[in-house]
Amino acid sequence: MNKYTLLFILLFHLPVFSQKDVMTFLKKNNGELYAELQKNTLFDAGFSANRYVFLGEIHGFAEPQQVDLALFKRLNSRDSFNYYIAEMDDAKAWLLNEYLSTGNETLLEDVFYSWKQDTAQWSNKQYFEKFQQLYAYQKTLPAQNKFTIVGVDKPQDLIITLRYFKMLFTKTSLFVDEVRQLEKALEEQSLSLIEQTAKILLGRISSEKDAAQQVYGINYVNITLLLNNLQGINQSRDFSMYQNLKNYVAAYELEKKKMYGFLGVFHCLQTSYNNVTPFAQLVKMNMSEKTCTILGYYTDGFIMMPYIGQMKQMLPAAVVDQMKGSHPDFANTDRYVALPYSNSQSNPFMEKVAEIEKLEQLAQPSSVHVFRLTGKDSPFNKQSTYAEVNGAMGIQLTNKSDVTTKAFQYIVLIRNVNPASPR
């Protein structure tokens, strides 16, 4: 058999999916999200069997908070997902777990005040109210269903980190000099010194593990997790998130436990993008093949964006003041602005997902709609439709031969999306 005959055979047997095939598949594999969460069709036994499920959002929208809440409740109540991975560090997760346990809303306020000081998009009313709803939900749960927030991010606020550090090291009869050196580094917010002193202290604790466990008791595990995070403070963010999760799972012996995560879109991608290895790809490669990603896409609405730096140069204050008239929630803030959001490359702030119009045809206006992309007959197993985003917020596959379902398995489309409200 010559090479031309072989090439002909290979081409002849390659599946060719037309646009009609794509629409036929999508029509059979879509539904209104909240209704589908109550069924076992799109979210079937195969979905429930995943060890990790990630929901990827673009920060600054209102609706994803309720999507997150509904999805997590479903996974927690039906499938024993008792760990909620969040895009925050271990210190903020400590405050939020204390809030979920005690109902002390001051702790919740502390976390959101920190985000507000950073002009982070997480500082919004919908996110705050979601944690209030999570607290109410936690109170209803039997012991076996109660959940824990797992903070996997690099340190976000060194003031809160210092507060957490002091709580953990209430007993300082061991390694007093090393503890004080790290405490001073945190006070000075010197990243290189924090990295160096955390490594030294972790080494001392590891070398005298039995004594450290006896002195620090129940705090010992969290101490080692915090020190590992601090000694990697200069690592790349996605790798640091993965390392923190891996350390957490090993420390608490959770290798067989199921976990759900609500994170920014990029962190939830399961293959390389923009020559970077995202968090979810590292999890799938090194922790469990049973990893599922649900990616959020949004059309025709508004997004809450920080009004700082370059944004102030691009949008004069007079224009922003006019925009506030249509969004009263932004009337009393100089930190954020509600920007028009559309799936179009003509919008300099936004993005373009090719052929998203096909998804819109199957979803009602102002709806939250889900599309399953997997299945043995799925065209998305052979092509990269919806897998790339063009524009200012673009993400491109590193390997152009990768297909959509290698990167993610579901899409949630929110039409006529609303901006989150500044808090």
Coordinates of C-alpha atoms in Angstrom, one line a residue:
M1 CA 0.0 0.0 0.0
N2 CA 1.5 3.3 -1.0
K3 CA 1.4 6.5 1.0
Y4 CA -1.3 8.1 -1.2
T5 CA -3.6 5.1 -0.9
L6 CA -3.1 5.2 2.9
L7 CA -3.8 8.9 3.0
F8 CA -7.0 8.4 1.0
I9 CA -8.2 5.7 3.4
L10 CA -7.5 7.8 6.5
L11 CA -9.3 10.8 5.0
F12 CA -12.2 8.7 4.0
H13 CA -12.7 7.3 7.5
L14 CA -12.2 10.6 9.3
P15 CA -15.6 11.9 10.6
V16 CA -16.7 15.1 9.0
F17 CA -19.2 17.1 11.1
S18 CA -21.3 19.6 9.2
Q19 CA -23.0 22.6 10.8
K20 CA -26.2 20.6 10.6
D21 CA -24.5 17.8 12.7
V22 CA -23.5 20.4 15.3
M23 CA -27.0 21.8 15.6
T24 CA -28.5 18.3 15.7
F25 CA -26.2 17.3 18.6
L26 CA -26.8 20.6 20.5
K27 CA -30.6 20.3 20.2
K28 CA -30.5 16.9 21.9
N29 CA -28.1 18.0 24.6
N30 CA -29.4 21.2 26.1
G31 CA -31.8 22.5 28.6
E32 CA -32.6 25.2 31.1
L33 CA -30.0 24.8 33.8
Y34 CA -32.1 24.8 37.0
A35 CA -34.5 22.3 35.6
E36 CA -31.7 20.1 34.4
L37 CA -30.1 20.1 37.8
Q38 CA -33.2 18.3 39.1
K39 CA -33.0 15.6 36.4
N40 CA -30.6 12.8 35.5
T41 CA -30.3 13.4 31.8
L42 CA -27.6 16.0 31.0
F43 CA -26.2 15.7 34.5
D44 CA -26.3 11.9 34.6
A45 CA -24.5 9.1 36.5
G46 CA -21.3 9.8 34.5
F47 CA -21.3 13.4 35.7
S48 CA -21.9 12.4 39.3
A49 CA -19.0 10.0 39.2
N50 CA -16.5 12.8 38.7
R51 CA -14.2 13.4 41.6
Y52 CA -13.6 17.1 40.7
V53 CA -16.2 19.3 39.2
F54 CA -15.2 22.9 38.3
L55 CA -17.5 25.8 37.3
G56 CA -15.6 28.5 35.4
E57 CA -16.9 32.1 35.5
I58 CA -15.8 35.5 34.3
H59 CA -15.8 37.7 37.3
G60 CA -18.1 40.7 37.4
F61 CA -21.5 39.2 36.5
A62 CA -24.4 38.7 38.9
E63 CA -26.0 35.4 37.7
P64 CA -23.0 33.0 38.1
Q65 CA -23.4 33.3 41.9
Q66 CA -26.8 31.6 41.8
V67 CA -25.6 29.1 39.2
D68 CA -22.8 28.2 41.6
L69 CA -25.1 27.9 44.6
A70 CA -27.6 25.7 42.8
L71 CA -24.9 23.4 41.3
F72 CA -23.1 23.0 44.6
K73 CA -26.3 22.2 46.4
R74 CA -27.1 19.5 43.9
L75 CA -23.6 18.0 44.1
N76 CA -23.6 18.2 47.9
S77 CA -27.0 16.7 48.5
R78 CA -26.9 14.0 45.9
D79 CA -23.3 13.1 45.3
S80 CA -21.4 13.8 48.6
F81 CA -19.4 16.8 47.4
N82 CA -18.4 18.1 50.8
Y83 CA -15.5 20.3 49.8
Y84 CA -15.9 23.7 48.1
I85 CA -12.7 24.9 46.4
A86 CA -12.7 28.7 46.2
E87 CA -10.5 31.3 44.5
M88 CA -9.1 32.6 47.7
D89 CA -6.2 31.9 50.0
D90 CA -6.2 29.7 53.1
A91 CA -6.4 32.7 55.4
K92 CA -9.7 33.9 53.9
A93 CA -11.0 30.4 53.8
W94 CA -10.3 30.2 57.5
L95 CA -12.5 33.3 58.1
L96 CA -15.3 32.0 55.9
N97 CA -15.3 28.5 57.5
E98 CA -15.5 30.2 60.9
Y99 CA -18.5 32.3 59.6
L100 CA -20.2 29.2 58.3
S101 CA -19.7 27.5 61.7
T102 CA -20.7 30.5 63.9
G103 CA -22.8 32.8 61.8
N104 CA -20.6 35.7 62.9
E105 CA -21.1 38.0 60.0
T106 CA -18.2 40.3 61.0
L107 CA -15.9 37.5 59.6
L108 CA -17.7 37.6 56.3
E109 CA -17.4 41.4 56.3
D110 CA -13.7 41.2 56.9
V111 CA -13.2 39.1 53.7
F112 CA -15.2 41.4 51.5
Y113 CA -13.6 44.6 53.0
S114 CA -10.2 43.1 51.9
W115 CA -11.5 42.6 48.3
K116 CA -13.0 46.0 48.3
Q117 CA -9.7 47.6 49.3
D118 CA -8.1 45.7 46.3
T119 CA -10.9 46.9 44.0
A120 CA -11.5 43.2 43.2
Q121 CA -14.6 42.1 41.3
W122 CA -15.2 39.6 44.1
S123 CA -16.4 42.5 46.2
N124 CA -20.0 42.4 45.1
K125 CA -23.4 42.1 46.7
Q126 CA -24.4 38.8 44.9
Y127 CA -21.2 37.1 46.1
F128 CA -21.8 38.3 49.7
E129 CA -25.4 37.2 49.6
K130 CA -24.4 33.8 48.3
F131 CA -22.3 33.2 51.3
Q132 CA -25.2 34.1 53.5
Q133 CA -27.3 31.5 51.6
L134 CA -24.5 29.0 52.0
Y135 CA -24.5 29.6 55.7
A136 CA -28.3 29.1 55.8
Y137 CA -27.9 25.9 53.8
Q138 CA -25.1 24.6 56.0
K139 CA -27.3 24.9 59.1
T140 CA -29.9 22.5 57.5
L141 CA -27.4 19.8 56.7
P142 CA -26.8 16.6 58.7
A143 CA -23.2 16.1 59.9
Q144 CA -22.3 13.9 56.9
N145 CA -23.2 16.5 54.4
K146 CA -21.7 19.6 56.0
F147 CA -19.1 21.2 53.8
T148 CA -15.7 22.9 54.1
I149 CA -14.3 25.8 52.0
V150 CA -10.9 25.0 50.7
G151 CA -8.8 28.1 49.8
V152 CA -6.2 27.2 47.2
D153 CA -5.0 30.6 46.0
K154 CA -1.7 32.4 46.7
P155 CA -1.8 34.8 49.6
Q156 CA -4.2 37.6 48.7
D157 CA -4.1 39.9 51.7
L158 CA -1.0 39.8 54.0
I159 CA -2.8 41.6 56.8
I160 CA -5.3 38.7 57.0
T161 CA -2.5 36.2 56.5
L162 CA -0.7 37.7 59.5
R163 CA -3.9 37.5 61.5
Y164 CA -4.2 33.8 60.6
F165 CA -0.6 33.1 61.3
K166 CA -0.9 34.6 64.8
M167 CA -3.9 32.5 65.5
L168 CA -2.1 29.3 64.4
F169 CA 1.0 30.1 66.4
T170 CA -0.7 31.1 69.7
K171 CA 1.6 28.5 71.3
T172 CA 5.2 29.6 70.4
S173 CA 7.2 27.4 72.8
L174 CA 8.9 25.9 69.8
F175 CA 11.0 27.6 67.1
V176 CA 10.4 31.0 68.7
D177 CA 13.1 32.8 66.7
E178 CA 11.9 31.4 63.4
V179 CA 8.3 32.2 64.2
R180 CA 9.1 35.8 65.1
Q181 CA 11.2 36.2 61.9
L182 CA 8.3 35.1 59.7
E183 CA 5.9 37.3 61.7
K184 CA 8.1 40.3 61.0
A185 CA 8.4 39.4 57.3
L186 CA 4.6 39.3 57.1
E187 CA 4.3 42.7 58.9
E188 CA 6.8 44.2 56.5
Q189 CA 5.1 42.5 53.5
S190 CA 8.4 41.6 52.0
L191 CA 7.7 38.7 49.6
S192 CA 11.3 37.5 49.3
L193 CA 11.7 37.5 53.1
I194 CA 8.4 35.8 53.6
E195 CA 9.4 33.0 51.2
Q196 CA 12.8 32.6 52.8
T197 CA 11.6 32.6 56.4
A198 CA 8.6 30.3 55.7
K199 CA 11.0 27.8 54.2
I200 CA 13.2 27.9 57.2
L201 CA 10.4 27.5 59.7
L202 CA 8.8 24.7 57.7
G203 CA 12.1 22.9 57.6
R204 CA 12.4 23.1 61.4
I205 CA 8.9 21.9 62.0
S206 CA 9.4 19.0 59.5
S207 CA 12.7 18.0 61.2
E208 CA 11.0 17.9 64.7
K209 CA 7.6 16.7 63.5
D210 CA 6.6 14.8 66.7
A211 CA 7.4 17.7 69.0
A212 CA 5.6 20.2 66.7
Q213 CA 2.5 18.0 66.5
Q214 CA 2.4 17.8 70.3
V215 CA 2.7 21.5 70.8
Y216 CA 0.5 22.8 68.0
G217 CA -2.1 20.0 68.1
I218 CA -5.1 20.5 65.8
N219 CA -3.3 23.5 64.3
Y220 CA -0.4 21.5 63.1
V221 CA -1.8 20.6 59.7
N222 CA -3.0 24.1 58.9
I223 CA 0.4 25.4 59.9
T224 CA 2.2 23.2 57.4
L225 CA -0.3 24.1 54.7
L226 CA 0.1 27.8 55.3
L227 CA 3.9 27.6 55.4
N228 CA 3.9 25.6 52.1
N229 CA 1.8 28.4 50.6
L230 CA 4.1 31.1 51.9
Q231 CA 7.3 29.5 50.7
G232 CA 5.8 29.3 47.2
I233 CA 4.6 32.9 47.2
N234 CA 6.6 33.7 44.1
Q235 CA 5.5 30.6 42.1
S236 CA 3.1 30.9 39.1
R237 CA -0.4 31.3 40.3
D238 CA -2.1 28.2 38.7
F239 CA 0.8 25.9 39.8
S240 CA 0.6 27.3 43.3
M241 CA -3.2 26.7 43.4
Y242 CA -2.6 23.1 42.3
Q243 CA 0.1 22.6 44.8
N244 CA -2.0 24.0 47.6
L245 CA -4.9 21.7 46.7
K246 CA -2.6 18.7 46.4
N247 CA -1.0 19.5 49.8
Y248 CA -4.5 19.9 51.4
V249 CA -5.8 16.6 50.0
A250 CA -2.7 14.7 51.2
A251 CA -2.6 16.4 54.7
Y252 CA -6.3 15.5 55.4
E253 CA -6.2 12.2 53.5
L254 CA -9.0 13.2 51.1
E255 CA -7.8 11.2 48.1
K256 CA -11.2 9.5 47.7
K257 CA -13.3 12.5 48.5
K258 CA -15.2 14.6 45.9
M259 CA -14.6 18.3 45.5
Y260 CA -16.3 21.1 43.7
G261 CA -14.7 24.4 42.6
F262 CA -16.0 27.8 41.6
L263 CA -13.1 29.7 39.9
G264 CA -12.3 32.0 37.1
V265 CA -12.6 30.5 33.6
F266 CA -8.9 30.2 32.9
H267 CA -8.2 28.1 36.0
C268 CA -10.9 25.6 35.0
L269 CA -9.5 24.7 31.6
Q270 CA -8.2 21.2 31.3
T271 CA -5.7 21.7 28.5
S272 CA -2.9 24.2 27.9
Y273 CA -3.9 27.8 26.8
N274 CA -1.7 30.7 25.9
N275 CA 1.3 28.5 26.6
V276 CA 0.2 28.1 30.3
T277 CA -0.9 25.0 32.1
P278 CA -4.1 25.9 34.0
F279 CA -5.0 24.7 37.4
A280 CA -7.7 22.2 36.3
Q281 CA -5.3 20.6 33.8
L282 CA -2.7 20.0 36.6
V283 CA -5.5 18.5 38.7
K284 CA -6.6 16.2 35.9
M285 CA -3.1 15.1 35.0
N286 CA -1.9 14.5 38.5
M287 CA -4.8 14.0 40.9
S288 CA -7.8 12.5 39.0
E289 CA -8.8 11.8 35.4
K290 CA -12.4 12.1 36.7
T291 CA -12.4 15.8 36.4
C292 CA -15.3 17.8 34.7
T293 CA -15.4 21.5 33.8
I294 CA -18.5 23.6 33.1
L295 CA -17.6 26.8 31.4
G296 CA -19.6 30.0 31.6
Y297 CA -20.3 32.1 28.5
Y298 CA -22.3 35.4 28.5
T299 CA -24.0 37.6 25.9
D300 CA -25.7 40.9 25.6
G301 CA -25.5 42.5 29.0
F302 CA -23.2 44.4 31.4
I303 CA -20.2 43.5 33.5
M304 CA -18.9 45.1 36.7
M305 CA -15.3 46.2 36.0
P306 CA -12.8 48.0 38.3
Y307 CA -12.5 51.7 37.4
I308 CA -8.7 52.0 37.9
G309 CA -5.5 52.4 35.9
Q310 CA -5.9 52.2 32.2
M311 CA -9.7 52.0 32.5
K312 CA -9.7 55.6 33.7
Q313 CA -7.7 56.7 30.7
M314 CA -10.1 54.9 28.3
L315 CA -13.3 56.0 30.0
P316 CA -13.4 59.7 31.1
A317 CA -15.2 60.4 34.3
A318 CA -17.9 62.3 32.5
V319 CA -18.8 59.3 30.5
V320 CA -18.8 57.1 33.5
D321 CA -21.2 59.5 35.3
Q322 CA -23.6 59.2 32.4
M323 CA -23.4 55.4 32.5
K324 CA -24.3 55.4 36.2
G325 CA -27.8 56.7 35.4
S326 CA -28.8 53.3 34.0
H327 CA -27.3 51.4 36.8
P328 CA -28.2 52.9 40.2
D329 CA -26.1 50.3 42.1
F330 CA -23.0 52.1 40.7
A331 CA -24.2 55.6 41.7
N332 CA -22.2 55.8 44.9
T333 CA -18.9 54.1 43.9
D334 CA -15.8 55.4 42.2
R335 CA -14.2 52.0 42.2
Y336 CA -16.3 50.2 39.6
V337 CA -18.2 50.8 36.4
A338 CA -20.9 48.8 34.6
L339 CA -19.6 48.2 31.1
P340 CA -21.7 47.0 28.1
Y341 CA -20.8 43.4 27.4
S342 CA -21.4 41.7 24.1
N343 CA -19.9 38.8 22.3
S344 CA -18.2 40.9 19.7
Q345 CA -14.6 41.7 18.8
S346 CA -15.7 45.3 18.0
N347 CA -16.0 45.8 21.8
P348 CA -12.5 46.6 23.0
F349 CA -13.1 45.3 26.5
M350 CA -14.8 42.0 25.6
E351 CA -14.5 38.8 23.7
K352 CA -15.7 36.8 20.7
V353 CA -16.6 33.1 20.8
A354 CA -17.1 32.0 17.2
E355 CA -20.5 30.4 16.4
I356 CA -22.0 31.3 19.8
E357 CA -25.1 32.3 17.9
K358 CA -26.0 28.6 17.6
L359 CA -26.1 28.3 21.3
E360 CA -28.2 31.5 21.5
Q361 CA -30.8 30.0 19.1
L362 CA -31.5 27.3 21.6
A363 CA -31.7 29.5 24.7
Q364 CA -34.4 32.0 25.6
P365 CA -33.5 35.6 26.3
S366 CA -32.5 36.3 29.9
S367 CA -32.1 32.6 30.5
V368 CA -29.5 30.3 32.0
H369 CA -29.0 27.4 29.7
V370 CA -26.7 24.4 29.8
F371 CA -25.2 22.4 26.9
R372 CA -23.5 19.0 27.3
L373 CA -20.7 18.6 24.8
T374 CA -19.7 15.0 25.6
G375 CA -20.9 11.8 24.1
K376 CA -19.7 9.2 21.7
D377 CA -21.3 11.0 18.7
S378 CA -20.3 14.5 19.8
P379 CA -18.8 16.6 17.1
F380 CA -16.9 18.4 19.9
N381 CA -14.8 15.3 20.4
K382 CA -13.3 16.1 16.9
Q383 CA -13.2 19.8 16.7
S384 CA -12.4 22.9 18.7
T385 CA -15.7 24.9 18.3
Y386 CA -16.3 27.1 21.3
A387 CA -12.9 26.2 22.7
E388 CA -11.2 29.5 21.9
V389 CA -12.0 33.1 22.7
N390 CA -10.8 36.0 20.6
G391 CA -10.5 39.7 21.6
A392 CA -9.1 41.6 24.5
M393 CA -10.1 38.8 27.0
G394 CA -9.0 36.1 24.6
I395 CA -7.6 32.6 25.3
Q396 CA -6.1 30.4 22.6
L397 CA -5.3 26.8 22.6
T398 CA -1.5 26.1 22.9
N399 CA -1.9 22.9 20.8
K400 CA -4.2 23.6 17.9
S401 CA -5.0 20.0 17.5
D402 CA -6.8 19.9 20.9
V403 CA -10.5 19.5 20.8
T404 CA -13.3 21.2 22.8
T405 CA -14.1 18.3 25.1
K406 CA -10.4 18.0 26.1
A407 CA -10.7 21.5 27.5
F408 CA -14.2 21.4 29.1
Q409 CA -17.3 19.3 28.9
Y410 CA -20.3 21.6 29.5
I411 CA -21.2 25.2 28.6
V412 CA -23.5 27.4 30.7
L413 CA -24.8 30.2 28.6
I414 CA -26.3 33.3 30.3
R415 CA -28.2 35.6 27.9
N416 CA -28.8 39.2 28.7
V417 CA -26.4 39.0 31.7
N418 CA -26.5 41.5 34.5
P419 CA -23.5 43.1 36.2
A420 CA -22.6 42.3 39.7
S421 CA -23.4 45.1 42.1
P422 CA -20.5 46.8 44.0
R423 CA -20.5 46.4 47.7

